[in-house]
Amino acid sequence: GNSVTQMEGPVTLSEEAFLTINCTYTATGYPSLFWYVQYPGEGLQLLLKATKADDKGSNKGFEATYRKETTSFHLEKGSVQVSDSAVYFCALRLMRGQLTFGSGTQLTVLP
Amino acid sequence: NAGVTQTPKFRVLKTGQSMTLLCAQDMNHEYMYWYRQDPGMGLRLIHYSVGEGTTAKGEVPDGYNVSRLKKQNFLLGLESAAPSQTSVYFCASRGLSGANVLTFGAGSRLTVL
């Protein structure tokens, strides 16, 4: 079946530190890949996405590259801010299928 | 620009009681979804709908029922609540041309005692 594995949190960083949240997937086919972010007390919002191998999704300083050879979609940001504190979810979707989410990674950025 | 609205935001039930969560979207989206979010388990799909009058089971449908009588509304019902159904419930919707992007509601926190 399809599954998404994220690095376990929580992750705590100081402001301006470099962020990596690992995400790997298992899928029968060629999925689209997503990162969603959930700020405290809110629903999930799409952060970025990639629909085919070697695509790079980017938004708000975050980036992730679709790596077919390693079945990965790691989220990175060069310099995190306190306002980036949230829960980050990696997800995949196959054609006509439903979204499959990872378990989420809690990020806390300290000033 | 309401987007996806869930009611109620919080509810406490006793075991065996019934309740309905309402999801309303004003974006004319075809697809609607109900997820539950539990610590360490991410979001799991309960039921979904691909259009008015249709529903389908997701990953964890047992103990829940849904209805989509109107395109803009998607109701999630618990006929006999159990403590295992204590969770945060999220509704989401997506249009036909939404490029797979879901719009989520703010969530409904349900506690079953």
GROMACS .gro file of C-alpha atoms in nm, chain A residues 10-70:
model
   61
   10PRO     CA    1   0.946   1.742   1.803
   11VAL     CA    2   1.216   1.954   1.642
   12THR     CA    3   1.339   2.260   1.828
   13LEU     CA    4   1.562   2.515   1.657
   14SER     CA    5   1.692   2.861   1.724
   15GLU     CA    6   1.587   3.143   1.495
   16GLU     CA    7   1.791   3.160   1.172
   17ALA     CA    8   1.894   2.794   1.197
   18PHE     CA    9   1.877   2.558   0.899
   19LEU     CA   10   1.579   2.324   0.888
   20THR     CA   11   1.545   1.979   0.736
   21ILE     CA   12   1.243   1.757   0.790
   22ASN     CA   13   1.284   1.419   0.626
   23CYS     CA   14   1.004   1.252   0.434
   24THR     CA   15   1.015   0.923   0.245
   25TYR     CA   16   0.731   0.747   0.073
   26THR     CA   17   0.617   0.411  -0.058
   27ALA     CA   18   0.375   0.410  -0.348
   28THR     CA   19   0.259   0.181  -0.625
   29GLY     CA   20   0.301   0.426  -0.909
   30TYR     CA   21   0.413   0.785  -0.947
   31PRO     CA   22   0.250   1.003  -0.686
   32SER     CA   23   0.223   1.377  -0.646
   33LEU     CA   24   0.392   1.492  -0.326
   34PHE     CA   25   0.289   1.766  -0.086
   35TRP     CA   26   0.390   1.946   0.229
   36TYR     CA   27   0.109   2.086   0.440
   37VAL     CA   28   0.155   2.310   0.744
   38GLN     CA   29  -0.073   2.339   1.046
   39TYR     CA   30  -0.037   2.650   1.262
   40PRO     CA   31  -0.165   2.632   1.620
   41GLY     CA   32  -0.544   2.615   1.637
   42GLU     CA   33  -0.588   2.607   1.260
   43GLY     CA   34  -0.653   2.358   0.985
   44LEU     CA   35  -0.387   2.239   0.743
   45GLN     CA   36  -0.268   2.464   0.460
   46LEU     CA   37  -0.077   2.364   0.150
   47LEU     CA   38   0.284   2.477   0.177
   48LEU     CA   39   0.428   2.337  -0.146
   49LYS     CA   40   0.394   2.050  -0.388
   50ALA     CA   41   0.571   1.861  -0.668
   51THR     CA   42   0.401   1.647  -0.928
   52LYS     CA   43   0.687   1.460  -1.095
   53ALA     CA   44   1.041   1.343  -1.038
   54ASP     CA   45   1.306   1.615  -1.001
   55ASP     CA   46   1.042   1.886  -0.956
   56LYS     CA   47   1.119   2.135  -0.681
   57GLY     CA   48   0.834   2.287  -0.486
   58SER     CA   49   0.899   2.614  -0.305
   59ASN     CA   50   0.704   2.866  -0.098
   60LYS     CA   51   0.780   3.112   0.183
   61GLY     CA   52   1.148   3.016   0.178
   62PHE     CA   53   1.074   2.644   0.211
   63GLU     CA   54   1.185   2.399  -0.058
   64ALA     CA   55   1.147   2.030  -0.131
   65THR     CA   56   1.268   1.827  -0.427
   66TYR     CA   57   1.092   1.515  -0.555
   67ARG     CA   58   1.361   1.245  -0.557
   68LYS     CA   59   1.236   0.933  -0.729
   69GLU     CA   60   1.561   0.739  -0.683
   70THR     CA   61   1.549   0.776  -0.305
   0.00000   0.00000   0.00000
